[in-house]
mmCIF file of C-alpha atoms and ligand atoms in Angstrom:
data_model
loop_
_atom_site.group_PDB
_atom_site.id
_atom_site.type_symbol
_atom_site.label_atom_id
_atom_site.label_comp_id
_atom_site.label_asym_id
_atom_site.label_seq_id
_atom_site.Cartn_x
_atom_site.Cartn_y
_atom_site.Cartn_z
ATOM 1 C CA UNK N 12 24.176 3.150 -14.364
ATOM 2 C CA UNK N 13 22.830 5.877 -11.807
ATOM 3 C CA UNK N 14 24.330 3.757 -9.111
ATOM 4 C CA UNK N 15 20.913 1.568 -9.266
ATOM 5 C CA UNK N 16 22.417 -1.938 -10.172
ATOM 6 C CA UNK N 17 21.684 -4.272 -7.155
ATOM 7 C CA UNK N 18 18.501 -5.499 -6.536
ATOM 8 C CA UNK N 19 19.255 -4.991 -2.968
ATOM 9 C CA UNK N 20 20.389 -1.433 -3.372
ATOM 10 C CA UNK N 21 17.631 1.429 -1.771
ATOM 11 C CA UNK N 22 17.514 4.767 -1.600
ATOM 12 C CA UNK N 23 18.121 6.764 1.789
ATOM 13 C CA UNK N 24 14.900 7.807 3.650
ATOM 14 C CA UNK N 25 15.466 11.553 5.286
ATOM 15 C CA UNK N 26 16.136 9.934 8.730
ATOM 16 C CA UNK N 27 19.179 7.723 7.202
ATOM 17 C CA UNK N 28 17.010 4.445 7.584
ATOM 18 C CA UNK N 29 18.023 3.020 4.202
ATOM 19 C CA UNK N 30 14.764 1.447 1.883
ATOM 20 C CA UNK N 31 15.260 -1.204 -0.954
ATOM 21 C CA UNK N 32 14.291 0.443 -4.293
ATOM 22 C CA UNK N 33 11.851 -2.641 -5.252
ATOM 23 C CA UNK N 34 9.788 -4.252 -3.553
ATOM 24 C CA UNK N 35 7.451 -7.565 -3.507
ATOM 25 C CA UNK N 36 3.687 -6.301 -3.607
ATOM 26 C CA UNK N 37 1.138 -8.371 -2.177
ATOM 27 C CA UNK N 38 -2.462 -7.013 -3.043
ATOM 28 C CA UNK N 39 -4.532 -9.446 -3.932
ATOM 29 C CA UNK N 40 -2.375 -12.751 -2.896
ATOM 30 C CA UNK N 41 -4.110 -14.564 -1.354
ATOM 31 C CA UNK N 42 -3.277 -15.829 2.601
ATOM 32 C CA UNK N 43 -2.129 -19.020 2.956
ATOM 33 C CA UNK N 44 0.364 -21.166 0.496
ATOM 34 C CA UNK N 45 0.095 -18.245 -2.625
ATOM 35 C CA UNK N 46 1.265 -15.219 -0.278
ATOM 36 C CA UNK N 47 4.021 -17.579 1.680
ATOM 37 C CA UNK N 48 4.955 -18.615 -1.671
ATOM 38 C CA UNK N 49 5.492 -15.462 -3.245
ATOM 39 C CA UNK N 50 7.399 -13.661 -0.190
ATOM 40 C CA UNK N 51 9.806 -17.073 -0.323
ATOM 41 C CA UNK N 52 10.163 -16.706 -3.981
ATOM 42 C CA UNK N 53 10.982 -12.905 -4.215
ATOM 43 C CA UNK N 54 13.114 -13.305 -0.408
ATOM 44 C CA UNK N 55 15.286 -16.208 -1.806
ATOM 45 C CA UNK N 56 15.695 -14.162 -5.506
ATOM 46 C CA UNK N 57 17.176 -11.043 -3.797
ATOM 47 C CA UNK N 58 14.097 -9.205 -3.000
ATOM 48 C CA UNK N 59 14.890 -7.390 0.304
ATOM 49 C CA UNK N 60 11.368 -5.562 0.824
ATOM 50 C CA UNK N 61 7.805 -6.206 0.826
ATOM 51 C CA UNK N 62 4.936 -4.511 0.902
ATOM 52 C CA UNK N 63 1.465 -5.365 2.584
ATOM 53 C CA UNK N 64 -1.279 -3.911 4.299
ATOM 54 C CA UNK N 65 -3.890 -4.823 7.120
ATOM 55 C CA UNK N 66 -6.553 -4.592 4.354
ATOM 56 C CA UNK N 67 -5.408 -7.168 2.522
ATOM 57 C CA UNK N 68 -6.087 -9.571 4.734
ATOM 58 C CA UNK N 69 -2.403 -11.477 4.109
ATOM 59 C CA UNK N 70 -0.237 -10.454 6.925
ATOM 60 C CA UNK N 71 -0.482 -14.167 9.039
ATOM 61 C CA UNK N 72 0.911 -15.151 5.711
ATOM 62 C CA UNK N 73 3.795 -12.725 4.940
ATOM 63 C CA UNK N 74 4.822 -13.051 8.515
ATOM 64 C CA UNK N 75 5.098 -17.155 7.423
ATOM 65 C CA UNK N 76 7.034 -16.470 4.293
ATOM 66 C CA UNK N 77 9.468 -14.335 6.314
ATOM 67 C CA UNK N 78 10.069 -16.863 8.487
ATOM 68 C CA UNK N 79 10.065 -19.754 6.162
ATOM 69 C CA UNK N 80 12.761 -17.674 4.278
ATOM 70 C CA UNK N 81 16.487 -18.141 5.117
ATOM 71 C CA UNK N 82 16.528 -14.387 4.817
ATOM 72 C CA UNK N 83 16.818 -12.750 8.306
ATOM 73 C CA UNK N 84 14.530 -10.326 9.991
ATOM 74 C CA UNK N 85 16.959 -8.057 9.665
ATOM 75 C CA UNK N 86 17.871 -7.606 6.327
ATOM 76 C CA UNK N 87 14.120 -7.364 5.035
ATOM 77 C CA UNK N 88 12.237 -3.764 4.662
ATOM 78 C CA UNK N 89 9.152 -4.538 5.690
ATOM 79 C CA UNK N 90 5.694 -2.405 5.029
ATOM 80 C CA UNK N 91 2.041 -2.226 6.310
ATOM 81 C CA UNK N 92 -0.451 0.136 6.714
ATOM 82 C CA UNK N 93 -3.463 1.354 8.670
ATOM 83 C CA UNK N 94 -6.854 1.207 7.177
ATOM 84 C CA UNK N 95 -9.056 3.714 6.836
ATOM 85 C CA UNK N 96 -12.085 2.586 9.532
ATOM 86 C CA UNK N 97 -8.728 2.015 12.177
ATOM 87 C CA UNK N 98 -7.679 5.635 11.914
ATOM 88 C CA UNK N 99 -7.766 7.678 15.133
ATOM 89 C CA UNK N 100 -4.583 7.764 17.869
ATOM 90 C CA UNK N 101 -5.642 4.671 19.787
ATOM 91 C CA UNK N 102 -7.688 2.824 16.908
ATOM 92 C CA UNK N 103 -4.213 3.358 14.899
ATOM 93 C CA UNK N 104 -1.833 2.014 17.543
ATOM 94 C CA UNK N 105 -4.266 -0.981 18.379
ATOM 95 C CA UNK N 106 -4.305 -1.828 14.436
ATOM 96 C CA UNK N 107 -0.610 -1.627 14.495
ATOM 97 C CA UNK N 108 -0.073 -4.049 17.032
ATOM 98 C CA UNK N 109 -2.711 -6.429 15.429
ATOM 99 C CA UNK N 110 -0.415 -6.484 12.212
ATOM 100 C CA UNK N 111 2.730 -6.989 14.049
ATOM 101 C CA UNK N 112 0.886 -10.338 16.578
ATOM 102 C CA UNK N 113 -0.847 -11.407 12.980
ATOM 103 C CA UNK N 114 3.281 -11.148 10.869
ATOM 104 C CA UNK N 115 4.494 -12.435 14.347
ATOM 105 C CA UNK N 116 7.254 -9.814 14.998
ATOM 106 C CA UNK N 117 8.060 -7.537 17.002
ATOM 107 C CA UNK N 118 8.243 -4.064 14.541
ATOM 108 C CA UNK N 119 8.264 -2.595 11.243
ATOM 109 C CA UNK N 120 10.169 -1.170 8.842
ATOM 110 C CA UNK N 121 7.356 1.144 7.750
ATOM 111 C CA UNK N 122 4.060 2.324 9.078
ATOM 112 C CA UNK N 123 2.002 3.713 6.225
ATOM 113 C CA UNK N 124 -1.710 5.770 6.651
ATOM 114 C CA UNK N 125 -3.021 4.156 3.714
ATOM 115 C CA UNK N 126 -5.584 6.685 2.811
ATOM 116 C CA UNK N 127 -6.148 10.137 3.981
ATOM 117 C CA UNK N 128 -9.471 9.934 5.652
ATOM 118 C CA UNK N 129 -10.566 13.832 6.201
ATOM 119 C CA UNK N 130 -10.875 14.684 9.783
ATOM 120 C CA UNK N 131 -9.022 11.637 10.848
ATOM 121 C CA UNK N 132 -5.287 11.620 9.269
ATOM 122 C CA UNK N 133 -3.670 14.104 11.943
ATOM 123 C CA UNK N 134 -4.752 12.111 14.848
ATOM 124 C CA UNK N 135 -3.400 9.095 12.958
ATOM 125 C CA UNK N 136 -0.511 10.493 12.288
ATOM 126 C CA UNK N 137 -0.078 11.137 16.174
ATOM 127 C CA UNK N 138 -0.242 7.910 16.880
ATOM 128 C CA UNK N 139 2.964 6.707 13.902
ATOM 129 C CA UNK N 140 4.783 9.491 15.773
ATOM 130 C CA UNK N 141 4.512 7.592 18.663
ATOM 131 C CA UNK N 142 5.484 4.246 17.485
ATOM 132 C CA UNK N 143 8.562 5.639 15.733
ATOM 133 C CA UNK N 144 9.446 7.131 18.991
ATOM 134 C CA UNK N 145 9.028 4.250 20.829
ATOM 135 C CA UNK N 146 11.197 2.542 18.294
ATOM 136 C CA UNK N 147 8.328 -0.028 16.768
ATOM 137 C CA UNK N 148 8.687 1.321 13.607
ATOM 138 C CA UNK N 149 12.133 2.452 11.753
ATOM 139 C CA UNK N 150 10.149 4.696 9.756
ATOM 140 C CA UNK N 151 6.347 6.388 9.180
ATOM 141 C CA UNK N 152 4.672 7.305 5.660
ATOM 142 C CA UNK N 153 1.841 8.176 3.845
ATOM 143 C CA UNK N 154 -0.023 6.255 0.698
ATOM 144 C CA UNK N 155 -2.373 8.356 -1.299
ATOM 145 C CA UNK N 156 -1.476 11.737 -0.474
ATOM 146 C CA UNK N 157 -2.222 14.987 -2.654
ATOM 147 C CA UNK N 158 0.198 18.198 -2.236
ATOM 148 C CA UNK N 159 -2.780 19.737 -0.039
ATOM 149 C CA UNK N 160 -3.428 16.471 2.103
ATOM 150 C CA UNK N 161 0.456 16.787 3.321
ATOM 151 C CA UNK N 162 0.622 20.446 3.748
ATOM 152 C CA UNK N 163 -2.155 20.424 6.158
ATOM 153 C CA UNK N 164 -0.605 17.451 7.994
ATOM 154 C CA UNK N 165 3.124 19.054 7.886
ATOM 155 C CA UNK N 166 0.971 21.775 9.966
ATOM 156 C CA UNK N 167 0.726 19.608 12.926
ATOM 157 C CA UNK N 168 2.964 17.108 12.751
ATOM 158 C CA UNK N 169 6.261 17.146 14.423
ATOM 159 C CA UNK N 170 7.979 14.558 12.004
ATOM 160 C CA UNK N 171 7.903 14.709 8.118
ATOM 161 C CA UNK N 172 6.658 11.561 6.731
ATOM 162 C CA UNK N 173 9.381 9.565 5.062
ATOM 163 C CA UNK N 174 7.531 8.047 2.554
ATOM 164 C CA UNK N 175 4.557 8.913 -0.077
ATOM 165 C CA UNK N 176 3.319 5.703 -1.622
ATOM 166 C CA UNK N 177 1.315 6.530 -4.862
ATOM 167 C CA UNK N 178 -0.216 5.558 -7.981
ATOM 168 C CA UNK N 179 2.242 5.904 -10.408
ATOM 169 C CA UNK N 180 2.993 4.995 -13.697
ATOM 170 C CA UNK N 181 3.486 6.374 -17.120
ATOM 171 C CA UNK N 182 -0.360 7.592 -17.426
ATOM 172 C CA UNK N 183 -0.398 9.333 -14.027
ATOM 173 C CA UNK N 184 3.065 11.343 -13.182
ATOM 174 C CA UNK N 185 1.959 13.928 -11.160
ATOM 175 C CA UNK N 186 5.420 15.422 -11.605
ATOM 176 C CA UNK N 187 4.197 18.302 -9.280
ATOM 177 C CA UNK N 188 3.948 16.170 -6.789
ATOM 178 C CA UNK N 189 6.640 14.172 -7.120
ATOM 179 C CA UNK N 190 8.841 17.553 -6.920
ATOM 180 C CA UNK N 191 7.021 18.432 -3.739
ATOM 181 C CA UNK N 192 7.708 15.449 -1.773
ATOM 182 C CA UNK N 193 11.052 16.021 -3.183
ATOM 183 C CA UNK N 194 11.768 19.376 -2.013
ATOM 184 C CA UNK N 195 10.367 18.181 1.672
ATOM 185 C CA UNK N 196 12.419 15.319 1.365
ATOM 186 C CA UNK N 197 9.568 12.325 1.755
ATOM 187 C CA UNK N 198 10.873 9.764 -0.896
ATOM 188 C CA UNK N 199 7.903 8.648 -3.673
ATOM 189 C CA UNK N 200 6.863 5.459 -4.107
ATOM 190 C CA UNK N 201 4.573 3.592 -6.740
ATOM 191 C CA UNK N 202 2.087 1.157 -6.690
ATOM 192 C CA UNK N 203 0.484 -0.092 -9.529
ATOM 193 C CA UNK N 204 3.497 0.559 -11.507
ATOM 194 C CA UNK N 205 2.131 -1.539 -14.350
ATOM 195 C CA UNK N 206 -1.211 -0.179 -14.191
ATOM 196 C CA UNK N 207 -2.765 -3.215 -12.767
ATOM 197 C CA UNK N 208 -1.700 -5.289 -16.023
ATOM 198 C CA UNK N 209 -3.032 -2.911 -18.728
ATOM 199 C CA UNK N 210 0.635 -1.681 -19.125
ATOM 200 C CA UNK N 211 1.605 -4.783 -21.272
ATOM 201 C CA UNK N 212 -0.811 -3.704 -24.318
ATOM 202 C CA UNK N 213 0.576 -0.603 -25.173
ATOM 203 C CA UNK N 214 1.959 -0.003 -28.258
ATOM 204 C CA UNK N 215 5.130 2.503 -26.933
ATOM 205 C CA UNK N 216 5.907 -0.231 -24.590
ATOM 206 C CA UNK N 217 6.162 -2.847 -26.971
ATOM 207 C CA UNK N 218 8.681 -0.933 -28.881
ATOM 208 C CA UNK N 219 10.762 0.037 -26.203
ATOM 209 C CA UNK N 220 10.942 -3.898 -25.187
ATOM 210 C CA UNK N 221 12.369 -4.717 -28.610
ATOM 211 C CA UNK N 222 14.622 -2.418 -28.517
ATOM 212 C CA UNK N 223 16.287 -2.896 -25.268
ATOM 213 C CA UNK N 224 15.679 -6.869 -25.592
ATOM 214 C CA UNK N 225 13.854 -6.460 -21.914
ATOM 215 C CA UNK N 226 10.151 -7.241 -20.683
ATOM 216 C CA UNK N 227 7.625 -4.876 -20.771
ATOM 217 C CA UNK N 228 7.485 -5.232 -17.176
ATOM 218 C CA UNK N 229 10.840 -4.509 -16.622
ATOM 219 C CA UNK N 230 10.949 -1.355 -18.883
ATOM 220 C CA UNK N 231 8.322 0.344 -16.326
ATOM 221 C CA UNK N 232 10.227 -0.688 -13.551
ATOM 222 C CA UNK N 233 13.352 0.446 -14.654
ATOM 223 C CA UNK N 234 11.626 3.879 -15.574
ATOM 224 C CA UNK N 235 9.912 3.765 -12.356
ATOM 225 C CA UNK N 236 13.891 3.467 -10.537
ATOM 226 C CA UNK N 237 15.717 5.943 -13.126
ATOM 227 C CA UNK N 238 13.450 8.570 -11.771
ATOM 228 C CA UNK N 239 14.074 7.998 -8.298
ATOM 229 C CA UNK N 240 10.508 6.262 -7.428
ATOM 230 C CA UNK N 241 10.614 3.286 -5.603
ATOM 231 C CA UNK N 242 8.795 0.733 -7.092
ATOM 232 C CA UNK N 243 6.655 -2.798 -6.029
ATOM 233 C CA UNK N 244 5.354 -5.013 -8.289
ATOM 234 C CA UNK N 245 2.600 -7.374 -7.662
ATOM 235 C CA UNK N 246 2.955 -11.237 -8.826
ATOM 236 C CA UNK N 247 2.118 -14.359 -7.169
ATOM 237 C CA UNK N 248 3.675 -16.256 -10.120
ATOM 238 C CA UNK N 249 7.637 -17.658 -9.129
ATOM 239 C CA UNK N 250 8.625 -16.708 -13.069
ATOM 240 C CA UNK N 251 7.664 -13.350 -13.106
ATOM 241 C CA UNK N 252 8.772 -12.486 -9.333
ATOM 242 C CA UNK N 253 12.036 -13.424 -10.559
ATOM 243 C CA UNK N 254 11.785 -11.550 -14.432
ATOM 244 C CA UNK N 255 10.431 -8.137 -12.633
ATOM 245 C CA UNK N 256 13.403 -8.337 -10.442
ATOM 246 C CA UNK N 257 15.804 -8.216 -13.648
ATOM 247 C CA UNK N 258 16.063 -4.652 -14.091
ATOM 248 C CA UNK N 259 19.827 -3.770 -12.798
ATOM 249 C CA UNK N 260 21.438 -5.010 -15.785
ATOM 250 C CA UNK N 261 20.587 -2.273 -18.512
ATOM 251 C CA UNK N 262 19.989 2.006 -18.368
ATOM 252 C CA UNK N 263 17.370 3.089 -20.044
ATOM 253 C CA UNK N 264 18.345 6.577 -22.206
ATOM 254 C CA UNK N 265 17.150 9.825 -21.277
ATOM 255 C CA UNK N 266 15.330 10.010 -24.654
ATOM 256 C CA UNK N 267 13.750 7.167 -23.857
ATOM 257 C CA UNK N 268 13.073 7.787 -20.091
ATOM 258 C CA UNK N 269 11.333 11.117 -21.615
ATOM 259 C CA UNK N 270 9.462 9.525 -23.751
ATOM 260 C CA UNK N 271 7.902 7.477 -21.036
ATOM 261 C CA UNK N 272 7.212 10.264 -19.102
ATOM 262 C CA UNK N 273 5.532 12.105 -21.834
ATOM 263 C CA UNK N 274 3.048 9.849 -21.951
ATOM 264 C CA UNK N 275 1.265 10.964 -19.011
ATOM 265 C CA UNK N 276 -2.280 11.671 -19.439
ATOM 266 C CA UNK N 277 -3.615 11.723 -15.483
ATOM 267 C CA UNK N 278 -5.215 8.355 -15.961
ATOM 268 C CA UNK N 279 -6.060 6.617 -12.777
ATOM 269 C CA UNK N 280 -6.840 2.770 -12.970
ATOM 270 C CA UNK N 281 -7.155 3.140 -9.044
ATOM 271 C CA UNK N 282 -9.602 5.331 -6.908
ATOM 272 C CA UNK N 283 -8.902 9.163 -6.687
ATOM 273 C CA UNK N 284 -7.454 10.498 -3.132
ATOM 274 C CA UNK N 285 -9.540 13.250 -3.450
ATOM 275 C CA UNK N 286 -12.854 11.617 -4.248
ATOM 276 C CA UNK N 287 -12.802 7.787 -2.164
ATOM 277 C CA UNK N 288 -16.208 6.411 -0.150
ATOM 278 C CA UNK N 289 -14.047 3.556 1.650
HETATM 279 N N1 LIG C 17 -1.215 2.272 -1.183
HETATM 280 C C1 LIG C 17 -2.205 1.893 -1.958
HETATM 281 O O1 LIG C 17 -3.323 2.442 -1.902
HETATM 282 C C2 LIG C 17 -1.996 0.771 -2.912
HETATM 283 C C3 LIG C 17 -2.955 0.519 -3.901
HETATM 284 C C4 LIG C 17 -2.717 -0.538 -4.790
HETATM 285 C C5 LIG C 17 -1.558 -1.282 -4.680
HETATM 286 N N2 LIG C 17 -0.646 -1.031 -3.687
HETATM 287 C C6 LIG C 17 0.599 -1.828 -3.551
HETATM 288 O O2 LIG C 17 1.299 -1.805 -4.792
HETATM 289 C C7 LIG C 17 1.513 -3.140 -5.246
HETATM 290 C C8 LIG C 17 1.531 -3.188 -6.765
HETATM 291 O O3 LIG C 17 0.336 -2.675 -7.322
HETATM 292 P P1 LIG C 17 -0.819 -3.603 -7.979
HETATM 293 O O4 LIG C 17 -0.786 -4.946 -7.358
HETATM 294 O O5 LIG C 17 -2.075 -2.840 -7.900
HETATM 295 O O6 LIG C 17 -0.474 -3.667 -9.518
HETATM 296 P P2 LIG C 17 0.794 -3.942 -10.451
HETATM 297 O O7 LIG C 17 1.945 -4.395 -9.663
HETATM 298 O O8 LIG C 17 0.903 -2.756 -11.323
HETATM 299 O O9 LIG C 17 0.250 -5.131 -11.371
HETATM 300 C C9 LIG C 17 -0.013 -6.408 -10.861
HETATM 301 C C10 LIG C 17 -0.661 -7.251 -11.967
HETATM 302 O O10 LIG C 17 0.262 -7.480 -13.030
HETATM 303 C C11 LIG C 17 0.475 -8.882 -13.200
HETATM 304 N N3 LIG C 17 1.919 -9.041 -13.484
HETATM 305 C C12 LIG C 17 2.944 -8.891 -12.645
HETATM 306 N N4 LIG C 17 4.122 -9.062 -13.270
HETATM 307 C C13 LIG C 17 3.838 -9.354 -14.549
HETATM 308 C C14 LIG C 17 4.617 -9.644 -15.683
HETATM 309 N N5 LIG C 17 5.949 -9.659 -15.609
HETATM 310 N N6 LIG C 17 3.987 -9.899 -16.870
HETATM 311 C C15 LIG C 17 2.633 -9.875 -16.939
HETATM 312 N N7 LIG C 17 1.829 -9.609 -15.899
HETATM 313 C C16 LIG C 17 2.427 -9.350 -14.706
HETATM 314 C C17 LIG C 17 0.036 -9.535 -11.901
HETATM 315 O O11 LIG C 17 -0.485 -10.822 -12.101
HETATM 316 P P3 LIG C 17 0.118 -12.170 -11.400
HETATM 317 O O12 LIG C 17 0.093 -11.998 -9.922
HETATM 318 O O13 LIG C 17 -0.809 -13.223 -11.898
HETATM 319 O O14 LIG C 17 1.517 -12.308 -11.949
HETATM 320 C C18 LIG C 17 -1.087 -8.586 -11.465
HETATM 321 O O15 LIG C 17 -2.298 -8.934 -12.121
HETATM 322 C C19 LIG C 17 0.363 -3.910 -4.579
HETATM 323 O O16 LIG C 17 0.556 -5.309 -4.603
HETATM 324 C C20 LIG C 17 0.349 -3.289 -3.221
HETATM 325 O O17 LIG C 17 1.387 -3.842 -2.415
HETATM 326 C C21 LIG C 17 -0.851 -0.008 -2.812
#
């Protein structure tokens, strides 16, 4: 089955630092007992990665879950990110040591510039060069960059990101992209893989779900894995942290993985990278 059967399985980032293929996303839970919950729920059903960010505002919390967990440090992938009004070299590396004293540990798995603020990303950038090279961080990114945003910042930048965390989903492909960061070698990632929720009224989804006798959530994920994306689903609710997780079990066929992608219509349910006033 393409190898991908083990929720704990990843994909191999290009400096051999190994990153589970799903993840637990945690926009929009909330800080306190729903976040702690939801990393405990998705640690102690096999999740081995989750994904936050400075902005929203639930790191004290994931950093509880974790440790609540009998999970170790260790064998978690863990991701945050810089926000845009902390970008600059020493803004950057004083944001990333705020996340790490608000999670309570001592690194990450994966520094991410969430969005590429002009005149401000290569200086960023600078400053996750420096943290991976004074081993803080086992691996730097990028979230919400276009081909053009990473060409100009492979012209400075001494280390290729790793990582290119995206909207993605069967209305926005970007295939172009995706065979960019390919050919560099920076591994794609999606968020909002089921478009925010609007994914479970389509029509071509519903069929699929019949047919394979699997969730409409777990067809996109499953889509979102077979074409080598790695993929993080947001729930708070224990049920469906466990359900989106249940995806290693069936293949889907590459009629049906076509299908999916022919669907694409570059729809964006989140802002545009090109066009953003945050
Ligand atoms: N880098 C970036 O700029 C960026 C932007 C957006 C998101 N992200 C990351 O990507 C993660 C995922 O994206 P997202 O949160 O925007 O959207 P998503 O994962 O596509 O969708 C989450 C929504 O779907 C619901 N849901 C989850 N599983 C379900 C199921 N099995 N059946 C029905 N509904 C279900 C959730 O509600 P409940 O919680 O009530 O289950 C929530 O409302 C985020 O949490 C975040 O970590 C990154």
């Amino acid at each position: 089955m393409n190898g991908i059967t083990d929720i704990k399985g990843s994909f191999t980032l290009h400096n051999g630092v190994e990153m589970p293929y799903l993840g637990l996303g945690v926009y929009l839970s909330e800080d306190g007992q729903e976040v702690v919950n939801a990393v405990k729920w998705a640690l102690e059903h096999g999740y081995r990665h989750i994904d936050t960010a400075s902005i929203y505002k639930n790191e004290v919390g994931v950093g509880q879950g974790i440790k609540e967990s009998n999970v170790s440090r260790q064998e978690i992938f863990l991701v945050s990110k810089v926000w845009n009004s902390d970008q600059g070299y020493e803004a950057t590396i004083k944001a990333f040591n705020d996340s790490l004293d608000r999670l309570e540990l001592d690194y990450l798995d994966l520094y991410l510039i969430h969005w590429p603020v002009n005149g401000m990303y290569k200086e960023t950038w600078k400053a996750l060069e420096y943290l991976y090279e004074q081993k803080l961080v086992r691996a730097i990114g990028v979230s919400n960059f276009m081909k053009h945003h990473l060409e100009d910042l492979l012209e400075d930048s001494t280390i290729v990101p790793m990582v290119n965390q995206m909207e993605f989903h069967p209305y926005l492909v970007q295939q172009d992209l995706v065979d960019f960061c390919k050919e560099k070698k920076i591994q794609y990632e999606a968020w909002s893989p089921m478009m925010q929720g609007k994914i479970f009224k389509l029509q071509e989804f519903k069929e699929l779900a019949e047919k394979y006798n699997k969730s409409i959530a777990q067809i996109v994920l499953r889509w979102d894995l077979q074409k080598g994306v790695i993929t993080i689903p947001k729930s708070s609710k224990k049920e469906r942290i466990i359900s989106n997780a249940d995806i290693f079990n069936f293949q889907l066929n590459s009629e049906d993985m076509d299908k999916l992608s022919s669907l694409d219509r570059s729809k964006r349910f989140g802002p545009d990278p090109d066009n953003f006033d945050f």
